[in-house]
């Protein structure tokens, strides 16, 4: 597995799909590890009931169905799917509303989804997802990008500690790929994924932790 | 679906495994094929398959990345390219008129022999080639901290006097490898220079390729390519060399400037189509009063629908 992850760190992110399926065929015994550890571009599904798209990930999947954050229903329907408690679902609804606005304001389009669930230690986990296609054919308003994808995954684990304090742990992964093309500079293609984990000790200000530190890191590219 | 894949996978033939291993090796970033090879060896658990894949992939990778290997007598570096290949595992270094014998998988030059007369251009061609090599070397030493360059005659090397066409390829290979700092990068230029006798012109075509890989806690890669062309008058060897080098210098400088411009444009324009630095309101997102925005957004949406 270590060697497989080593390879994934070296292969160009635009080849992630090919590399992953190659590894799956070479080491089928590790397929579930590979699928959960390799960052893959986010997929979306349309909630047919209200005609709104939502993002798929491990956190809203049960068997082969995915739970829509908009209607709280599994698609395709699932008889005994897992649901968050009604208290957590209310928080999830609110977080989805706020995050949709955030997404609109920063991304001018794109899709957002927030999923929450109880964990085993009396705390809960929240997963904030954003997917934006900024290409000319997608949601790029200015037409700068021949191809452009921004996929962000922010997972916040919240665990209660003593005396009314909680521990927040945020892991942010941003997968980015963009290609510009013009006569002067030829094709310019930049892509990558970066994962950052930040521990916020004993604070309840969850919202303040939502600004991903990864975006700063993306800008610091090596010059060659 | 995953189950189907894995049952198929258990029956992967050695041929399929070799193809997969070759794909990984050939897609290694600059300076990283040895690391990829080591990881593959662990995964394949089959030295025979691994060796066969390496034997096929390394020569191709070494040539396409134009890796530079030190000559055994330390007289300089030989560049591994398809233009300098005289035989399997043998590469010409025109500057020292030596042929390097290389071990592709070890990426090392094991020995060198003097080039034979058939492998070298005629003295007439050599005059043009040497003059260009000298000018290009000056340029490369000024522009690239660690650049290696070479000029090869790829067509018409036996031409003895004016009246016939010939063609050079000039390559520049510059790599900066710093795996301990999780970053590697390379610049590759391939310039095709055609000397046309009939219209007394030199046609110059360039292919530039820049790659960078940064992989501390992630995997970020730049892949940039550019092609350009120009022409100049055919003159005596010294003046031609000067004119060609000036064109190459100008084109490469322009390209570097446009690359820098691409980076500068990233935060303020290019990225904007993905994610803005500030919201459309140009003020930080008001986490404490988001519902107000939600309302305006809904109203705005309603209005556009009604329009």
Coordinates of C-alpha atoms in Angstrom, one line a residue:
Chain A
X1 CA 0.0 0.0 0.0
X2 CA 2.8 2.4 0.9
X3 CA 4.4 1.8 -2.5
X4 CA 1.0 2.3 -4.2
X5 CA 0.5 5.6 -2.4
X6 CA 4.1 6.5 -3.4
X7 CA 3.2 6.0 -7.0
X8 CA 0.0 8.1 -6.7
X9 CA 2.1 11.0 -5.3
X10 CA 4.3 11.0 -8.4
X11 CA 1.9 10.4 -11.3
X12 CA 0.4 13.5 -12.8
X13 CA -3.0 14.3 -11.2
X14 CA -4.6 14.4 -14.7
X15 CA -3.8 10.6 -14.9
X16 CA -5.2 9.7 -11.5
X17 CA -8.1 7.7 -13.0
X18 CA -5.8 5.6 -15.2
X19 CA -3.3 5.1 -12.4
X20 CA -5.9 4.1 -9.9
X21 CA -7.5 1.5 -12.2
X22 CA -4.1 0.1 -13.0
X23 CA -3.3 -0.3 -9.3
X24 CA -6.7 -1.9 -8.7
X25 CA -5.9 -4.5 -11.3
X26 CA -2.4 -5.1 -10.0
X27 CA -3.4 -5.4 -6.4
X28 CA -7.1 -6.3 -6.1
X29 CA -6.6 -7.4 -2.5
X30 CA -6.1 -3.7 -1.6
X31 CA -9.0 -2.4 -3.6
X32 CA -11.0 -0.9 -0.7
X33 CA -7.8 0.7 0.7
X34 CA -7.0 2.2 -2.7
X35 CA -10.5 3.5 -3.3
X36 CA -10.6 5.2 0.1
X37 CA -7.1 6.6 0.2
X38 CA -6.6 7.9 -3.3
X39 CA -8.1 11.3 -3.9
X40 CA -10.4 11.1 -6.9
X41 CA -12.3 13.9 -8.6
X42 CA -15.8 14.4 -7.1
X43 CA -18.8 13.0 -8.9
X44 CA -22.3 14.5 -8.8
X45 CA -25.8 13.1 -9.1
X46 CA -29.0 15.0 -9.6
X47 CA -31.7 14.8 -6.9
X48 CA -34.6 14.0 -9.2
X49 CA -37.2 15.1 -6.7
X50 CA -36.1 18.7 -6.8
X51 CA -33.8 18.7 -9.8
X52 CA -30.8 19.9 -7.9
X53 CA -27.3 18.4 -8.1
X54 CA -25.4 17.1 -5.1
X55 CA -21.9 15.7 -4.6
X56 CA -21.1 12.1 -4.0
X57 CA -18.5 10.9 -1.5
X58 CA -17.9 8.1 1.0
X59 CA -19.7 10.1 3.6
X60 CA -23.2 10.1 2.0
X61 CA -22.9 6.6 0.5
X62 CA -24.7 3.6 1.8
X63 CA -24.4 0.4 -0.3
X64 CA -24.7 1.7 -3.9
X65 CA -27.0 4.6 -3.0
X66 CA -26.2 8.2 -2.1
X67 CA -28.1 10.5 0.3
X68 CA -29.1 13.9 -1.1
X69 CA -28.5 16.7 1.3
X70 CA -31.5 18.6 -0.2
X71 CA -34.2 16.0 0.4
X72 CA -32.4 13.6 2.8
X73 CA -33.4 10.7 0.5
X74 CA -31.2 8.0 -0.9
X75 CA -30.8 7.7 -4.6
X76 CA -31.5 5.1 -5.8
X77 CA -34.0 4.5 -2.9
X78 CA -32.7 2.4 -0.1
X79 CA -34.9 0.7 2.5
X80 CA -32.6 0.7 5.5
X81 CA -30.2 3.5 4.7
X82 CA -28.4 5.3 7.5
X83 CA -29.6 8.8 8.4
X84 CA -28.2 11.4 10.9
X85 CA -30.3 12.1 14.0
X86 CA -33.0 14.8 13.5
X87 CA -30.9 17.2 15.6
X88 CA -27.9 16.7 13.4
X89 CA -30.1 16.8 10.3
X90 CA -31.3 20.2 11.2
X91 CA -27.7 21.4 11.6
X92 CA -27.0 19.8 8.2
X93 CA -29.8 21.6 6.5
X94 CA -28.6 24.9 7.9
X95 CA -25.0 24.2 7.0
X96 CA -26.1 23.3 3.4
X97 CA -28.0 26.6 3.1
X98 CA -25.1 28.7 4.4
X99 CA -22.6 26.8 2.4
X100 CA -24.6 27.2 -0.8
X101 CA -24.4 30.9 -0.3
X102 CA -20.7 30.7 0.4
X103 CA -20.2 28.7 -2.8
X104 CA -22.2 31.2 -4.8
X105 CA -20.2 34.1 -3.4
X106 CA -16.7 32.7 -3.9
X107 CA -17.2 30.4 -6.8
X108 CA -19.9 32.1 -8.8
X109 CA -21.5 28.8 -9.6
X110 CA -20.4 25.3 -8.7
X111 CA -22.1 22.7 -6.5
X112 CA -21.8 22.4 -2.8
X113 CA -22.9 19.7 -0.4
X114 CA -22.6 19.3 3.4
X115 CA -23.0 15.9 5.1
X116 CA -23.0 15.3 8.9
X117 CA -23.1 12.1 10.9
X118 CA -22.5 10.9 14.4
X119 CA -19.3 9.2 15.2
X120 CA -18.5 6.6 17.7
X121 CA -17.2 8.9 20.4
X122 CA -20.3 11.0 21.1
X123 CA -19.1 13.7 18.7
X124 CA -19.9 14.2 15.1
X125 CA -18.2 14.7 11.7
X126 CA -19.1 17.2 9.1
X127 CA -18.0 17.0 5.5
X128 CA -18.1 20.1 3.3
X129 CA -17.7 19.6 -0.4
X130 CA -17.4 22.0 -3.3
X131 CA -17.1 21.2 -7.0
X132 CA -16.7 23.8 -9.6
X133 CA -16.1 23.5 -13.4
X134 CA -14.6 26.7 -14.4
X135 CA -13.9 25.9 -18.0
X136 CA -15.3 27.8 -20.9
X137 CA -17.8 25.1 -21.5
X138 CA -18.7 24.9 -17.8
X139 CA -19.3 27.7 -15.3
X140 CA -16.4 29.8 -16.2
X141 CA -17.8 33.3 -16.6
X142 CA -14.7 34.9 -18.1
X143 CA -13.7 32.1 -20.5
X144 CA -10.0 32.0 -19.3
X145 CA -9.8 28.3 -19.0
X146 CA -9.8 25.6 -21.6
X147 CA -10.2 23.2 -18.7
X148 CA -10.6 23.9 -15.1
X149 CA -11.8 21.9 -12.1
X150 CA -11.8 22.7 -8.4
X151 CA -12.8 20.0 -6.1
X152 CA -12.6 20.6 -2.4
X153 CA -13.2 18.3 0.5
X154 CA -13.2 19.6 4.1
X155 CA -13.8 17.1 6.8
X156 CA -14.3 18.4 10.3
X157 CA -14.3 16.0 13.2
X158 CA -15.8 17.4 16.4
X159 CA -15.2 15.6 19.6
X160 CA -16.5 16.8 23.0
X161 CA -13.9 17.2 25.7
X162 CA -14.5 18.0 29.4
X163 CA -15.9 21.3 30.8
X164 CA -18.0 22.1 27.8
X165 CA -15.1 22.4 25.4
X166 CA -14.7 20.5 22.1
X167 CA -11.8 19.5 19.9
X168 CA -12.1 20.3 16.2
X169 CA -9.9 18.6 13.6
X170 CA -10.1 19.8 10.1
X171 CA -8.6 18.0 7.1
X172 CA -8.8 19.8 3.8
X173 CA -8.1 18.4 0.5
X174 CA -8.2 20.5 -2.6
X175 CA -7.9 19.0 -6.1
X176 CA -7.3 21.4 -8.8
X177 CA -6.6 21.2 -12.5
X178 CA -6.5 24.0 -15.0
X179 CA -5.3 24.4 -18.5
X180 CA -5.0 27.7 -20.4
X181 CA -4.2 27.9 -24.0
X182 CA -3.2 30.9 -26.1
X183 CA -0.9 31.7 -29.0
X184 CA 1.7 33.6 -26.9
X185 CA 2.2 31.1 -24.2
X186 CA 1.1 27.8 -25.6
X187 CA -0.6 25.4 -23.2
X188 CA -0.2 26.0 -19.5
X189 CA -1.5 23.2 -17.4
X190 CA -1.4 23.1 -13.7
X191 CA -2.9 20.5 -11.5
X192 CA -2.6 18.9 -8.2
X193 CA -4.1 17.9 -5.0
X194 CA -2.9 18.9 -1.6
X195 CA -4.0 17.7 1.8
X196 CA -3.6 19.7 5.0
X197 CA -4.6 18.8 8.5
X198 CA -5.1 21.5 11.0
X199 CA -5.9 20.9 14.6
X200 CA -7.9 23.6 16.3
X201 CA -7.6 23.1 20.0
X202 CA -10.6 23.6 22.2
X203 CA -12.7 26.1 20.2
X204 CA -16.3 26.2 19.4
X205 CA -15.9 28.6 16.5
X206 CA -16.5 26.1 13.8
X207 CA -17.3 28.5 11.1
X208 CA -14.0 30.3 11.4
X209 CA -12.2 27.1 10.5
X210 CA -14.0 26.9 7.2
X211 CA -11.5 29.0 5.3
X212 CA -9.3 26.3 3.9
X213 CA -5.5 26.8 4.4
X214 CA -4.9 24.6 1.3
X215 CA -5.6 27.5 -1.0
X216 CA -2.6 29.4 0.2
X217 CA -0.4 26.4 -0.3
X218 CA -1.7 26.0 -3.9
X219 CA -0.2 29.3 -4.8
X220 CA 3.3 28.5 -3.6
X221 CA 4.6 26.6 -6.5
X222 CA 8.2 25.8 -7.1
X223 CA 10.0 27.8 -9.8
X224 CA 12.1 25.8 -12.1
Chain B
X1 CA -18.3 -3.6 -10.2
X2 CA -15.3 -3.6 -8.0
X3 CA -15.7 -7.3 -7.6
X4 CA -15.7 -7.9 -11.4
X5 CA -12.6 -5.8 -11.7
X6 CA -10.7 -7.8 -9.1
X7 CA -11.7 -11.2 -10.4
X8 CA -10.4 -10.1 -13.8
X9 CA -7.3 -8.7 -12.2
X10 CA -6.3 -11.9 -10.7
X11 CA -5.9 -13.3 -14.2
X12 CA -3.7 -10.4 -15.4
X13 CA -1.2 -11.9 -17.8
X14 CA 2.5 -11.0 -17.5
X15 CA 2.1 -9.0 -20.8
X16 CA -0.6 -6.9 -19.2
X17 CA 1.5 -6.4 -16.1
X18 CA 4.4 -5.3 -18.2
X19 CA 2.2 -2.8 -20.1
X20 CA 0.9 -1.3 -16.8
X21 CA 4.4 -1.1 -15.3
X22 CA 5.7 0.6 -18.5
X23 CA 2.8 3.1 -18.3
X24 CA 3.8 4.1 -14.8
X25 CA 7.5 4.3 -15.7
X26 CA 6.9 6.4 -18.8
X27 CA 4.6 8.8 -16.8
X28 CA 7.2 9.4 -14.1
X29 CA 7.9 13.1 -13.6
X30 CA 11.4 14.5 -14.3
X31 CA 14.0 12.8 -12.2
X32 CA 11.6 10.4 -10.5
X33 CA 11.7 7.2 -12.6
X34 CA 14.0 5.4 -10.2
X35 CA 11.6 6.0 -7.3
X36 CA 8.6 4.9 -9.4
X37 CA 10.6 1.8 -10.5
X38 CA 11.3 0.9 -6.8
X39 CA 7.6 1.2 -5.8
X40 CA 6.6 -0.8 -8.8
X41 CA 9.0 -3.6 -7.9
X42 CA 7.4 -3.8 -4.5
X43 CA 3.9 -3.9 -6.0
X44 CA 4.6 -6.3 -8.8
X45 CA 6.4 -8.9 -6.6
X46 CA 7.8 -10.3 -9.8
X47 CA 11.4 -9.3 -10.7
X48 CA 11.1 -10.8 -14.2
X49 CA 8.1 -8.7 -15.1
X50 CA 9.7 -5.6 -13.5
X51 CA 12.9 -6.1 -15.4
X52 CA 11.2 -6.5 -18.8
X53 CA 9.1 -3.4 -18.2
X54 CA 12.2 -1.4 -17.1
X55 CA 14.2 -2.6 -20.2
X56 CA 11.5 -1.2 -22.5
X57 CA 10.5 1.9 -20.6
X58 CA 13.8 3.4 -19.4
X59 CA 15.4 4.0 -22.9
X60 CA 12.2 5.7 -24.0
X61 CA 11.9 7.8 -20.8
X62 CA 15.6 8.8 -20.9
X63 CA 15.3 10.0 -24.5
X64 CA 12.1 11.9 -24.0
X65 CA 13.3 13.5 -20.9
X66 CA 16.7 14.2 -22.5
X67 CA 18.6 13.1 -19.4
X68 CA 22.2 14.1 -19.1
X69 CA 24.9 11.6 -18.1
X70 CA 28.4 12.4 -17.2
X71 CA 31.1 10.9 -19.5
X72 CA 33.5 8.5 -17.8
X73 CA 36.5 10.8 -18.3
X74 CA 34.5 13.7 -16.8
X75 CA 35.0 15.7 -20.0
X76 CA 31.3 16.7 -19.9
X77 CA 27.8 15.4 -20.1
X78 CA 26.2 13.4 -23.0
X79 CA 22.5 14.1 -23.6
X80 CA 20.4 11.1 -24.2
X81 CA 18.1 12.0 -27.1
X82 CA 16.8 10.2 -30.2
X83 CA 18.9 12.7 -32.3
X84 CA 22.1 11.6 -30.7
X85 CA 21.4 7.9 -30.8
X86 CA 23.8 6.0 -33.0
X87 CA 23.0 2.5 -31.9
X88 CA 21.1 0.9 -29.1
X89 CA 22.7 2.2 -25.9
X90 CA 25.1 4.4 -27.8
X91 CA 24.9 8.1 -27.9
X92 CA 27.0 10.7 -29.7
X93 CA 28.5 13.7 -27.9
X94 CA 29.3 15.9 -30.9
X95 CA 31.4 18.4 -28.8
X96 CA 34.0 15.8 -27.7
X97 CA 33.4 13.5 -30.8
X98 CA 32.8 10.6 -28.4
X99 CA 30.2 8.0 -28.3
X100 CA 28.9 7.2 -24.9
X101 CA 27.8 3.7 -24.0
X102 CA 25.0 3.9 -21.5
X103 CA 23.2 1.6 -19.1
X104 CA 19.6 2.9 -19.5
X105 CA 18.2 1.3 -16.4
X106 CA 21.0 2.5 -14.2
X107 CA 21.0 5.8 -16.0
X108 CA 24.7 5.9 -16.2
X109 CA 27.4 6.1 -18.9
X110 CA 29.6 3.1 -18.5
X111 CA 32.2 3.8 -21.1
X112 CA 33.0 5.9 -24.1
X113 CA 34.8 5.5 -27.4
X114 CA 36.0 7.9 -30.0
X115 CA 33.3 8.5 -32.7
X116 CA 34.1 7.0 -36.1
X117 CA 34.4 9.2 -39.2
X118 CA 31.0 7.9 -40.4
X119 CA 29.3 9.0 -37.3
X120 CA 30.6 12.6 -37.6
X121 CA 29.6 15.3 -40.1
X122 CA 31.8 16.5 -42.9
X123 CA 34.3 19.3 -42.1
X124 CA 32.1 21.7 -44.1
X125 CA 29.0 20.9 -41.9
X126 CA 31.2 20.7 -38.8
X127 CA 32.1 24.4 -39.3
X128 CA 28.5 25.5 -39.1
X129 CA 27.8 23.1 -36.2
X130 CA 30.8 24.1 -34.1
X131 CA 30.1 27.8 -34.6
X132 CA 26.5 27.3 -33.5
X133 CA 27.5 25.1 -30.6
X134 CA 29.9 27.8 -29.3
X135 CA 27.2 30.6 -29.5
X136 CA 24.6 28.4 -28.0
X137 CA 26.9 27.3 -25.1
X138 CA 27.5 31.0 -24.3
X139 CA 23.7 31.6 -24.3
X140 CA 22.9 28.5 -22.2
X141 CA 25.6 29.3 -19.6
X142 CA 24.1 32.8 -19.2
X143 CA 20.5 31.8 -19.1
X144 CA 20.4 28.4 -17.4
X145 CA 22.2 27.8 -14.1
X146 CA 22.4 24.1 -14.9
X147 CA 21.7 23.8 -18.6
X148 CA 23.3 21.3 -20.9
X149 CA 23.1 21.8 -24.7
X150 CA 24.2 20.1 -27.8
X151 CA 23.9 20.6 -31.6
X152 CA 23.4 17.5 -33.8
X153 CA 23.4 17.3 -37.5
X154 CA 20.3 15.2 -38.4
X155 CA 20.2 15.6 -42.2
X156 CA 22.9 16.1 -44.8
X157 CA 25.9 15.5 -42.6
X158 CA 28.0 14.4 -45.6
X159 CA 27.4 17.6 -47.5
X160 CA 30.9 18.9 -48.5
X161 CA 30.1 22.3 -50.1
X162 CA 27.4 24.9 -50.6
X163 CA 24.6 23.8 -52.8
X164 CA 22.8 21.3 -50.7
X165 CA 20.3 21.4 -47.7
X166 CA 21.2 20.2 -44.3
X167 CA 19.5 20.2 -40.9
X168 CA 20.5 20.6 -37.3
X169 CA 18.7 19.9 -34.0
X170 CA 19.8 21.9 -31.0
X171 CA 18.6 20.7 -27.6
X172 CA 18.8 22.2 -24.2
X173 CA 18.1 20.1 -21.1
X174 CA 18.0 21.7 -17.7
X175 CA 16.8 19.9 -14.6
X176 CA 16.6 20.9 -11.0
X177 CA 16.1 17.9 -8.9
X178 CA 15.6 18.3 -5.2
X179 CA 13.7 15.2 -4.0
X180 CA 14.7 15.9 -0.3
X181 CA 12.7 19.1 -0.6
X182 CA 9.9 17.3 -2.5
X183 CA 10.3 19.2 -5.7
X184 CA 11.7 18.5 -9.1
X185 CA 11.5 20.3 -12.4
X186 CA 12.8 20.3 -15.9
X187 CA 13.1 22.5 -18.9
X188 CA 13.5 20.9 -22.3
X189 CA 14.0 22.8 -25.6
X190 CA 14.2 21.2 -29.0
X191 CA 15.1 23.5 -31.8
X192 CA 15.1 22.2 -35.4
X193 CA 17.2 24.3 -37.7
X194 CA 16.9 23.8 -41.5
X195 CA 19.5 25.3 -43.8
X196 CA 17.8 25.7 -47.2
X197 CA 20.2 26.3 -50.0
X198 CA 17.7 27.1 -52.7
X199 CA 16.1 30.1 -51.0
X200 CA 19.2 30.9 -48.8
X201 CA 17.1 30.7 -45.6
X202 CA 17.4 29.1 -42.2
X203 CA 14.1 27.9 -40.9
X204 CA 14.0 27.6 -37.1
X205 CA 11.3 25.7 -35.2
X206 CA 11.2 25.4 -31.4
X207 CA 9.4 23.0 -29.1
X208 CA 9.7 24.0 -25.4
X209 CA 8.5 21.9 -22.6
X210 CA 8.5 22.8 -18.9
X211 CA 7.5 20.6 -16.0
X212 CA 7.5 21.0 -12.3
X213 CA 6.4 18.6 -9.5
X214 CA 5.9 19.6 -5.9
X215 CA 4.8 16.8 -3.6
X216 CA 5.1 17.7 0.0
X217 CA 1.8 16.5 1.5
X218 CA 0.3 16.5 -2.0
X219 CA 0.9 16.3 -5.7
X220 CA 1.0 19.5 -7.7
X221 CA 2.3 19.5 -11.2
X222 CA 2.9 22.0 -13.9
X223 CA 3.0 20.9 -17.5
X224 CA 3.6 23.6 -20.0
X225 CA 4.3 23.3 -23.7
X226 CA 5.0 25.9 -26.4
X227 CA 5.9 25.8 -30.1
X228 CA 7.3 28.7 -32.1
X229 CA 9.1 29.4 -35.4
X230 CA 11.1 32.0 -37.1
X231 CA 13.7 32.3 -40.0
X232 CA 16.8 34.1 -40.9
X233 CA 19.1 34.5 -43.9
X234 CA 21.7 31.8 -44.6
X235 CA 25.1 33.4 -44.0
X236 CA 28.6 32.2 -43.2
X237 CA 29.0 29.8 -40.3
X238 CA 29.8 32.5 -37.7
X239 CA 27.1 35.0 -38.7
X240 CA 24.5 32.2 -39.0
X241 CA 25.3 31.0 -35.6
X242 CA 24.9 34.4 -34.1
X243 CA 21.6 35.1 -35.9
X244 CA 20.2 31.7 -34.9
X245 CA 21.3 32.1 -31.3
X246 CA 19.7 35.5 -31.1
X247 CA 16.4 34.2 -32.4
X248 CA 16.5 31.3 -29.9
X249 CA 17.4 33.6 -27.0
X250 CA 14.6 36.0 -27.9
X251 CA 12.0 33.3 -28.3
X252 CA 12.9 31.5 -25.1
X253 CA 13.0 34.8 -23.2
X254 CA 9.5 35.7 -24.5
X255 CA 8.2 32.3 -23.5
X256 CA 9.6 32.6 -20.0
X257 CA 8.0 36.0 -19.7
X258 CA 4.6 34.6 -20.9
X259 CA 5.0 31.7 -18.4
X260 CA 5.6 34.2 -15.6
X261 CA 2.6 36.2 -16.9
X262 CA 0.5 33.0 -16.7
X263 CA 1.5 32.6 -13.0
X264 CA 0.8 36.2 -12.3
X265 CA -2.6 36.0 -13.9
X266 CA -3.5 33.0 -11.9
X267 CA -4.6 34.6 -8.6
X268 CA -6.4 37.6 -10.1
X269 CA -7.9 36.3 -13.3
X270 CA -7.5 32.6 -14.1
X271 CA -8.4 31.4 -10.7
X272 CA -11.4 33.7 -10.6
X273 CA -13.2 31.3 -13.0
X274 CA -12.7 28.6 -10.3
X275 CA -12.8 30.5 -7.0
X276 CA -12.5 34.1 -6.2
X277 CA -10.3 35.4 -3.4
X278 CA -13.1 37.6 -2.2
X279 CA -16.8 37.0 -2.6
X280 CA -18.7 38.9 -5.4
X281 CA -19.5 41.5 -2.7
X282 CA -15.7 42.2 -2.4
X283 CA -15.9 41.8 1.4
X284 CA -15.2 38.7 3.5
X285 CA -18.0 36.2 3.8
X286 CA -20.2 37.3 6.6
X287 CA -20.5 34.0 8.5
X288 CA -22.8 35.6 11.1
X289 CA -25.5 37.0 8.8
X290 CA -25.6 34.6 5.9
X291 CA -29.4 34.4 5.8
X292 CA -29.6 37.9 4.5
X293 CA -27.6 36.8 1.4
X294 CA -29.7 33.7 1.0
X295 CA -32.8 35.9 0.7
X296 CA -31.3 38.3 -1.8
X297 CA -30.0 35.3 -3.8
X298 CA -33.4 33.7 -3.8
X299 CA -35.0 36.9 -5.0
X300 CA -32.4 37.4 -7.7
X301 CA -33.0 33.9 -8.9
X302 CA -36.8 34.4 -8.9
X303 CA -36.3 37.6 -10.9
X304 CA -34.1 35.9 -13.5
X305 CA -36.6 33.1 -13.9
X306 CA -39.4 35.6 -14.5
X307 CA -37.3 37.4 -17.1

